[in-house]
Amino acid sequence: MEFEKGGVWRNWVGNQYCVPQFRASPSSEAELSEAVAQAAAQSLPVRVAGSGHSFTPVVGTSGLLLSLENLAGIRSVDKAARQVTVAAGTRINAVGKALKAEGLSLVNQGDIDSQAVAGAFTTGTHGTGLKLGNLASSIAGMRIVTADGSVMVIDGSDPDLLHAAQVSIGTLGAISELTLNVTDSYNLHERLWRDDFETCMERHDELAAQHRHFGFFWCPVPESRHLYCLADTSDAPWSTTRKDADICEMKVMDITDAPPMTSAFETIAYSSDVYPIEYVPNFVELEYAVPLEHGKDSIRAVRELMLTRHTNCIYPIEYRFTAGDPAWLSPFHRQDSITLSVSGGPGIDYWAFLRDTDAILRRYGARPHWGKMHFLDRDDVTALYPRADDFRKLRRDLDPQGRFLNDHLRPLVG
Ligand SMILES: Cc1cc2nc3c(=O)[nH]c(=O)nc-3n(C[C@H](O)[C@H](O)[C@H](O)COP(=O)(O)OP(=O)(O)OC[C@H]3O[C@@H](n4cnc5c(N)ncnc54)[C@H](O)[C@@H]3O)c2cc1C
């Protein structure tokens, strides 16, 4: 197939860019295989871009950059098996719409739904819910175009292969298709309110246990919530919400049969219509998964850091829950966790803040989100992920030349 000249690629937030030699946008798996085989013949490295919503250099290449925007759409829905098969470039919001029409729902979603399915699911993207795994844990199968252009089919019959591929950050090959386990359609009842930090800590275990989803944002200064467009819930009639509270958005969501309704602070609607919130690209985020038992200590420590040493860092902390899963490189590998994220704002030097946050969270054995800022080196990956060497071996077997690696990923999983 014809490669185009590469030009400049940049990610959504604008903190990563690359200048690939070539680009291509295949519209079928056969074209994707042809492109990868052609790159192999020219000894070009290859990467696939999803929607570019990662903050880390997980996409960039100097060789061939593939976009799968033309390899998108629902391939099939199996209502009885509760599975949907989608082309890898399909956006999450398109999957939600298709499932709604079929009386099905995704099991869980994160804060936005504009990512490509392959990009979001295989970096370990998560929502919130103590008993809910990350999105990758719902991957039942995949088709991957490997380094020589051949197609590897993963269908779960080899659980190790599935668990290796579920979180693989584009390093096993170019995913052309994914089969996802889904669930019967459900409506969510979402409630938002504000409270103070100590009340939130007191209710932490109870709210996490009693609701399908619970999460919150802590804001160091009143204007913090504007940076993430968090709702002003101080007028919510039904809760103890307070204008001066520093937990600016406490959120619970539960499955309900109640009819649709929306107010500023309460929504009942189809699942995929409730999950996403609006963000503007003005921050650089670091997010680590901390073992559940250290959740409260870790947020206390990072909060103290923000109140005493980095008072110019005023983006909210986002705090969520995710259940453990077996994927080899999942940040939640066999570990129920909370996730804690902080963000650097534009126009300030936030590196010292991110490094200090990393130093605190390391003390708790935290594992970073692959798509958000982190400071892992090869030894850290080996120490944090018991199956890291198995993953590296599999990757080398599939791609001995490291065609699907880049300078960021080679030291970590090469
Ligand atoms: C505003 C915002 C909100 C976010 N909210 C959340 C959230 O709530 N929860 C959370 O966990 N994360 C969240 N993230 C992070 C985001 O979900 C991840 O970084 C995700 O990977 C981005 O998906 P993408 O399609 O943009 O992938 P990209 O960033 O484009 O790519 C991610 C990785 O996937 C690879 N890839 C993409 N497509 C393929 C393919 N077809 N085959 C092989 N490899 C492929 C890429 O090479 C790259 O390594 C958020 C990010 C932003 C900017």
Coordinates of C-alpha atoms and ligand atoms in Angstrom, one line a residue:
M1 CA 0.0 0.0 0.0
E2 CA 1.0 3.6 -0.5
F3 CA 2.7 5.3 2.5
E4 CA 2.2 9.0 2.8
K5 CA 4.9 11.4 4.0
G6 CA 4.8 11.4 7.8
G7 CA 4.8 15.1 8.8
V8 CA 4.4 15.9 12.5
W9 CA 2.2 13.9 14.9
R10 CA 1.3 15.3 18.3
N11 CA -0.8 14.0 21.1
W12 CA -4.1 15.4 22.4
V13 CA -2.6 17.5 25.2
G14 CA 0.4 18.6 23.1
N15 CA 3.2 17.4 25.4
Q16 CA 4.4 14.6 23.0
Y17 CA 5.2 14.8 19.3
C18 CA 7.1 12.8 16.7
V19 CA 8.1 13.2 13.1
P20 CA 7.6 9.8 11.4
Q21 CA 9.1 9.1 8.0
F22 CA 5.8 7.7 6.7
R23 CA 2.1 7.4 7.7
A24 CA -0.6 5.1 6.6
S25 CA -4.3 4.6 7.4
P26 CA -5.3 1.1 6.4
S27 CA -9.0 0.4 6.1
S28 CA -8.9 -3.4 6.4
E29 CA -6.9 -6.0 8.3
A30 CA -5.4 -7.1 5.0
E31 CA -4.1 -3.6 4.3
L32 CA -2.8 -3.4 7.8
S33 CA -0.8 -6.6 7.3
E34 CA 0.5 -5.3 4.0
A35 CA 1.6 -2.0 5.6
V36 CA 3.4 -3.9 8.5
A37 CA 5.1 -6.3 6.0
Q38 CA 6.1 -3.4 3.8
A39 CA 7.7 -1.6 6.8
A40 CA 9.5 -4.9 7.7
A41 CA 10.9 -5.1 4.2
Q42 CA 12.2 -1.5 4.5
S43 CA 13.5 -2.1 8.1
L44 CA 11.2 0.6 9.4
P45 CA 10.0 0.8 13.0
V46 CA 6.2 0.8 13.3
R47 CA 3.8 2.3 15.9
V48 CA 0.0 2.7 15.9
A49 CA -1.6 5.8 17.2
G50 CA -5.0 5.6 18.9
S51 CA -6.7 8.9 19.6
G52 CA -3.5 10.3 21.1
H53 CA -4.9 10.7 24.7
S54 CA -1.8 9.3 26.4
F55 CA 0.5 11.8 28.1
T56 CA 3.5 9.5 27.8
P57 CA 5.7 8.9 24.7
V58 CA 3.9 5.5 24.0
V59 CA 3.0 6.4 20.4
G60 CA 6.0 8.1 18.8
T61 CA 8.1 6.6 16.1
S62 CA 10.6 7.8 13.5
G63 CA 9.4 5.1 11.1
L64 CA 5.9 4.2 10.0
L65 CA 3.0 5.7 12.1
L66 CA -0.3 3.9 11.5
S67 CA -3.7 5.4 12.2
L68 CA -6.6 3.0 12.4
E69 CA -9.3 5.7 12.0
N70 CA -10.4 3.9 8.9
L71 CA -10.4 0.5 10.6
A72 CA -13.3 1.2 12.8
G73 CA -16.8 0.0 13.4
I74 CA -18.8 -2.8 15.1
R75 CA -18.0 -6.2 13.5
S76 CA -20.6 -8.3 15.4
V77 CA -22.7 -8.5 18.5
D78 CA -23.4 -11.8 20.2
K79 CA -26.2 -11.1 22.5
A80 CA -26.4 -14.6 24.0
A81 CA -22.7 -14.7 24.8
R82 CA -22.7 -11.0 25.8
Q83 CA -19.8 -10.2 23.5
V84 CA -19.1 -7.5 21.0
T85 CA -16.4 -7.6 18.4
V86 CA -15.1 -4.2 17.2
A87 CA -12.4 -3.0 14.8
A88 CA -9.4 -1.6 16.8
G89 CA -9.9 2.0 15.7
T90 CA -13.5 2.2 16.9
R91 CA -14.0 5.0 19.5
I92 CA -15.4 4.0 22.9
N93 CA -18.4 6.3 22.4
A94 CA -19.3 4.4 19.2
V95 CA -19.2 1.1 21.1
G96 CA -21.5 2.6 23.7
K97 CA -24.1 3.7 21.1
A98 CA -24.1 0.4 19.3
L99 CA -24.5 -1.6 22.6
K100 CA -27.4 0.6 23.7
A101 CA -29.3 -0.3 20.5
E102 CA -28.7 -4.0 21.3
G103 CA -29.8 -3.8 25.0
L104 CA -26.2 -4.2 26.2
S105 CA -23.6 -2.1 28.1
L106 CA -19.9 -1.9 28.6
V107 CA -19.1 -3.2 32.1
N108 CA -17.3 0.0 33.1
Q109 CA -15.8 3.2 31.5
G110 CA -13.4 5.9 32.4
D111 CA -13.8 9.7 32.5
I112 CA -13.8 10.2 28.7
D113 CA -15.0 8.1 25.8
S114 CA -13.3 9.6 22.8
Q115 CA -10.3 7.2 22.9
A116 CA -9.8 4.4 20.3
V117 CA -10.7 1.0 21.9
A118 CA -7.3 -0.6 21.2
G119 CA -5.5 2.4 22.6
A120 CA -7.5 2.8 25.7
F121 CA -8.1 -0.8 26.7
T122 CA -4.5 -2.0 26.1
T123 CA -2.9 0.7 28.3
G124 CA -4.9 -0.5 31.3
T125 CA -7.4 2.4 31.3
H126 CA -9.9 2.2 34.1
G127 CA -12.9 3.8 35.6
T128 CA -13.9 3.5 39.3
G129 CA -15.5 0.7 41.2
L130 CA -14.0 -1.5 44.0
K131 CA -15.3 -4.7 42.4
L132 CA -14.8 -3.7 38.8
G133 CA -11.6 -4.4 36.8
N134 CA -9.9 -2.1 34.4
L135 CA -11.2 -2.0 30.8
A136 CA -8.6 -4.5 29.6
S137 CA -10.0 -7.2 31.9
S138 CA -13.1 -7.3 29.6
I139 CA -11.0 -8.2 26.5
A140 CA -12.0 -11.8 25.6
G141 CA -10.0 -11.9 22.3
M142 CA -8.0 -10.0 19.8
R143 CA -6.5 -10.2 16.4
I144 CA -2.9 -8.8 16.2
V145 CA -0.8 -8.1 13.1
T146 CA 2.6 -9.1 14.2
A147 CA 6.0 -7.9 13.0
D148 CA 6.2 -10.0 9.8
G149 CA 2.6 -9.0 8.8
S150 CA 1.0 -12.3 9.8
V151 CA -2.1 -12.3 12.0
M152 CA -2.1 -13.8 15.5
V153 CA -5.6 -14.8 16.8
I154 CA -6.0 -14.6 20.6
D155 CA -9.3 -16.2 21.7
G156 CA -8.7 -17.0 25.4
S157 CA -7.9 -20.7 24.8
D158 CA -4.4 -19.8 26.0
P159 CA -5.0 -17.7 29.1
D160 CA -1.3 -16.6 29.4
L161 CA -1.4 -15.2 25.8
L162 CA -4.6 -13.3 26.5
H163 CA -3.3 -11.9 29.8
A164 CA -0.1 -10.8 28.1
A165 CA -1.9 -9.1 25.3
Q166 CA -4.6 -7.4 27.4
V167 CA -2.2 -4.7 28.5
S168 CA 0.6 -4.6 25.9
I169 CA 0.9 -0.9 25.0
G170 CA 1.3 -1.6 21.3
T171 CA 4.4 -3.7 21.7
L172 CA 3.2 -7.1 20.5
G173 CA 2.0 -5.8 17.1
A174 CA -0.9 -3.8 15.6
I175 CA -4.2 -4.9 16.9
S176 CA -6.8 -5.0 14.2
E177 CA -9.9 -6.3 16.2
L178 CA -11.0 -6.9 19.8
T179 CA -13.8 -9.0 21.3
L180 CA -15.1 -7.5 24.5
N181 CA -17.2 -9.1 27.2
V182 CA -20.1 -6.8 27.9
T183 CA -23.2 -7.0 30.1
D184 CA -26.9 -6.5 29.9
S185 CA -27.9 -2.9 29.4
Y186 CA -28.2 -0.8 32.6
N187 CA -29.0 2.7 33.6
L188 CA -26.8 4.4 36.2
H189 CA -28.0 6.7 38.9
E190 CA -25.1 9.2 39.5
R191 CA -25.0 11.6 42.5
L192 CA -22.5 14.3 43.1
W193 CA -21.8 16.2 46.2
R194 CA -19.1 18.1 48.2
D195 CA -17.7 17.3 51.6
D196 CA -14.6 18.0 53.7
F197 CA -11.6 15.8 53.5
E198 CA -11.8 14.1 56.9
T199 CA -15.5 13.2 56.4
C200 CA -14.5 11.7 53.0
M201 CA -11.7 9.6 54.7
E202 CA -14.2 8.4 57.4
R203 CA -16.7 7.3 54.8
H204 CA -14.0 6.0 52.3
D205 CA -14.5 2.3 53.0
E206 CA -18.3 2.4 53.4
L207 CA -18.9 4.4 50.2
A208 CA -16.5 2.2 48.2
A209 CA -18.2 -1.0 49.5
Q210 CA -21.8 0.2 49.2
H211 CA -21.8 1.7 45.7
R212 CA -21.0 0.1 42.3
H213 CA -18.8 3.2 41.6
F214 CA -17.3 5.7 44.1
G215 CA -14.7 8.3 43.4
F216 CA -13.8 11.9 44.3
F217 CA -11.7 14.9 43.5
W218 CA -9.8 16.8 46.3
C219 CA -9.0 20.4 45.5
P220 CA -6.3 22.3 47.3
V221 CA -7.8 25.7 46.6
P222 CA -11.4 26.8 45.6
E223 CA -10.5 27.6 42.0
S224 CA -9.1 24.0 41.5
R225 CA -12.5 22.7 40.5
H226 CA -12.7 25.1 37.6
L227 CA -9.6 23.6 36.1
Y228 CA -11.4 20.3 35.7
C229 CA -14.8 21.8 35.1
L230 CA -16.2 20.1 38.3
A231 CA -19.8 20.9 39.2
D232 CA -20.6 23.4 41.9
T233 CA -22.8 21.1 44.0
S234 CA -23.3 23.6 46.9
D235 CA -27.0 23.9 46.0
A236 CA -27.7 20.2 45.9
P237 CA -30.9 19.8 48.0
W238 CA -30.5 16.3 49.2
S239 CA -27.0 16.1 50.7
T240 CA -24.7 17.7 53.3
T241 CA -22.9 19.4 50.4
R242 CA -21.0 22.5 51.5
K243 CA -19.7 25.5 49.4
D244 CA -16.4 25.7 51.3
A245 CA -15.6 21.9 51.3
D246 CA -12.3 20.8 49.7
I247 CA -13.6 17.5 48.3
C248 CA -15.2 19.2 45.4
E249 CA -16.8 16.2 43.7
M250 CA -17.8 13.1 45.6
K251 CA -19.5 10.8 43.2
V252 CA -21.4 7.6 43.6
M253 CA -23.1 5.6 40.8
D254 CA -25.4 2.6 41.1
I255 CA -27.4 0.5 38.6
T256 CA -31.1 1.5 38.7
D257 CA -34.4 0.8 37.0
A258 CA -35.6 4.3 37.7
P259 CA -36.6 6.4 34.6
P260 CA -34.1 8.9 33.1
M261 CA -33.7 12.2 34.9
T262 CA -31.0 14.9 35.1
S263 CA -30.4 17.8 37.5
A264 CA -27.1 19.6 38.0
F265 CA -26.1 17.0 40.6
E266 CA -28.1 13.8 39.9
T267 CA -28.4 11.9 36.7
I268 CA -30.2 8.7 35.7
A269 CA -29.5 7.6 32.2
Y270 CA -28.0 4.7 30.1
S271 CA -24.6 3.7 31.4
S272 CA -22.5 5.1 28.6
D273 CA -24.3 8.4 28.7
V274 CA -23.4 8.8 32.4
Y275 CA -19.7 7.9 32.6
P276 CA -17.9 10.6 30.5
I277 CA -17.1 14.1 31.7
E278 CA -15.7 17.1 29.8
Y279 CA -12.0 17.9 29.9
V280 CA -10.0 20.6 28.1
P281 CA -6.4 19.8 27.1
N282 CA -4.6 22.0 29.7
F283 CA -2.9 19.6 32.1
V284 CA -0.2 16.9 32.3
E285 CA -1.3 14.0 34.4
L286 CA 0.5 11.4 36.5
E287 CA -1.6 8.5 37.9
Y288 CA -0.5 5.5 40.0
A289 CA -2.4 2.5 41.2
V290 CA -1.8 2.1 44.9
P291 CA -2.6 -1.1 46.8
L292 CA -6.1 -0.6 48.4
E293 CA -4.9 -0.8 52.0
H294 CA -2.5 2.2 51.4
G295 CA -5.1 4.4 49.7
K296 CA -5.9 6.7 52.6
D297 CA -2.3 7.0 53.7
S298 CA -1.1 7.8 50.2
I299 CA -3.7 10.6 49.6
R300 CA -2.9 12.1 53.0
A301 CA 0.8 12.2 52.1
V302 CA 0.3 13.7 48.6
R303 CA -2.2 16.2 50.0
E304 CA 0.3 17.3 52.6
L305 CA 2.9 17.7 49.8
M306 CA 0.6 20.0 47.9
L307 CA -0.4 22.0 50.9
T308 CA 3.2 22.6 52.1
R309 CA 5.8 22.2 49.3
H310 CA 4.1 22.6 46.0
T311 CA 1.4 25.2 46.7
N312 CA 1.4 26.4 43.0
C313 CA 0.2 23.0 41.9
I314 CA -3.6 23.4 42.2
Y315 CA -5.1 20.9 39.9
P316 CA -7.3 18.5 41.8
I317 CA -6.3 15.0 42.9
E318 CA -8.6 12.4 41.4
Y319 CA -9.1 9.3 43.5
R320 CA -10.8 6.1 42.3
F321 CA -11.0 2.3 42.9
T322 CA -10.2 -0.6 40.6
A323 CA -10.2 -4.4 41.3
G324 CA -7.2 -6.6 40.6
D325 CA -6.9 -8.5 37.3
P326 CA -4.6 -11.1 35.8
A327 CA -3.1 -9.1 32.9
W328 CA 0.7 -9.3 33.1
L329 CA 1.3 -5.6 32.7
S330 CA -1.8 -4.3 34.3
P331 CA -1.2 -1.7 36.9
F332 CA -3.8 -3.7 38.9
H333 CA -2.1 -7.0 38.4
R334 CA -3.6 -9.3 41.1
Q335 CA -3.9 -6.2 43.3
D336 CA -7.1 -4.4 44.3
S337 CA -6.1 -0.8 44.2
I338 CA -7.0 2.8 44.4
T339 CA -5.8 5.2 41.7
L340 CA -4.5 8.6 42.6
S341 CA -3.7 11.2 40.0
V342 CA -2.2 14.6 40.1
S343 CA -1.6 17.1 37.3
G344 CA 0.9 19.7 36.3
G345 CA -0.7 22.9 35.0
P346 CA 0.5 24.9 32.0
G347 CA 3.0 27.7 32.6
I348 CA 4.5 26.3 35.8
D349 CA 7.5 24.0 36.3
Y350 CA 5.7 21.0 37.7
W351 CA 8.5 18.4 37.4
A352 CA 9.6 18.6 41.0
F353 CA 6.0 18.1 42.1
L354 CA 5.5 15.1 39.8
R355 CA 8.9 13.6 41.1
D356 CA 8.0 14.2 44.7
T357 CA 4.6 12.6 44.1
D358 CA 6.3 9.6 42.5
A359 CA 8.7 9.3 45.5
I360 CA 5.7 9.2 47.9
L361 CA 3.7 6.7 45.9
R362 CA 6.7 4.4 45.3
R363 CA 6.8 3.8 49.1
Y364 CA 3.4 2.1 48.7
G365 CA 4.5 -0.2 45.9
A366 CA 2.4 1.8 43.4
R367 CA 2.3 1.0 39.7
P368 CA 1.9 3.8 37.2
H369 CA -0.7 4.1 34.4
W370 CA 1.2 3.5 31.2
G371 CA -0.6 6.4 29.5
K372 CA 0.2 9.0 32.2
M373 CA 3.4 10.5 33.3
H374 CA 5.7 8.3 35.3
F375 CA 9.4 7.7 36.1
L376 CA 9.8 3.9 35.8
D377 CA 13.0 2.4 34.6
R378 CA 13.6 -1.3 33.6
D379 CA 14.4 -2.4 37.1
D380 CA 11.2 -0.8 38.4
V381 CA 9.2 -2.7 35.8
T382 CA 10.9 -5.9 36.8
A383 CA 10.3 -5.3 40.5
L384 CA 6.7 -4.2 40.2
Y385 CA 5.4 -6.8 37.6
P386 CA 6.0 -10.4 38.5
R387 CA 5.4 -11.4 34.8
A388 CA 7.6 -8.7 33.3
D389 CA 10.3 -11.1 32.1
D390 CA 7.6 -13.4 30.6
F391 CA 6.2 -10.5 28.8
R392 CA 9.6 -9.4 27.4
K393 CA 10.3 -13.0 26.2
L394 CA 7.0 -13.2 24.4
R395 CA 7.5 -9.8 22.9
R396 CA 11.0 -10.9 21.6
D397 CA 9.6 -14.1 20.2
L398 CA 7.0 -12.2 18.2
D399 CA 9.2 -9.3 17.2
P400 CA 12.9 -10.1 17.5
Q401 CA 13.9 -6.9 15.8
G402 CA 11.9 -4.8 18.1
R403 CA 10.1 -3.2 15.2
F404 CA 7.1 -2.2 17.5
L405 CA 9.3 -0.6 20.1
N406 CA 10.3 3.1 20.5
D407 CA 12.9 4.8 22.7
H408 CA 10.4 5.1 25.6
L409 CA 9.3 1.5 25.6
R410 CA 12.5 -0.4 24.6
P411 CA 14.1 0.0 28.0
L412 CA 10.9 -1.0 29.8
V413 CA 9.7 -4.0 27.9
G414 CA 12.3 -4.6 25.2
Ligands
LIG1 C1 -8.7 13.9 29.2 C2 -8.3 12.5 29.5 C3 -9.0 11.7 30.3 C4 -8.6 10.4 30.6 N1 -9.3 9.6 31.4 C5 -8.9 8.4 31.8 C6 -9.6 7.7 32.7 O1 -10.7 8.0 33.2 N2 -9.1 6.5 33.1 C7 -7.9 6.0 32.7 O2 -7.4 5.0 33.1 N3 -7.2 6.7 31.7 C8 -7.7 7.9 31.3 N4 -7.0 8.6 30.4 C9 -5.8 8.0 29.7 C10 -6.2 7.4 28.4 O3 -7.3 6.6 28.5 C11 -5.0 6.4 27.9 O4 -3.9 7.1 27.8 C12 -5.4 5.7 26.6 O5 -4.3 4.9 26.3 C13 -5.6 6.7 25.5 O6 -6.2 6.0 24.4 P1 -5.9 6.4 22.9 O7 -6.8 5.8 22.0 O8 -5.8 7.9 22.9 O9 -4.5 5.8 22.7 P2 -3.1 6.4 22.4 O10 -2.7 7.3 23.5 O11 -3.1 7.0 21.0 O12 -2.2 5.1 22.4 C14 -2.0 4.4 23.6 C15 -1.1 3.2 23.3 O13 -1.9 2.2 22.6 C16 -1.2 1.8 21.4 N5 -2.2 1.5 20.4 C17 -3.3 2.3 20.0 N6 -4.0 1.6 19.0 C18 -3.4 0.4 18.8 C19 -3.6 -0.7 18.0 N7 -4.6 -0.7 17.1 N8 -2.7 -1.7 18.1 C20 -1.7 -1.7 18.9 N9 -1.4 -0.7 19.7 C21 -2.3 0.4 19.7 C22 -0.4 3.0 21.1 O14 0.7 2.6 20.2 C23 0.1 3.4 22.4 O15 1.1 2.6 22.9 C24 -7.4 9.9 30.0 C25 -6.6 10.7 29.2 C26 -7.1 12.0 28.9 C27 -6.2 12.9 28.0

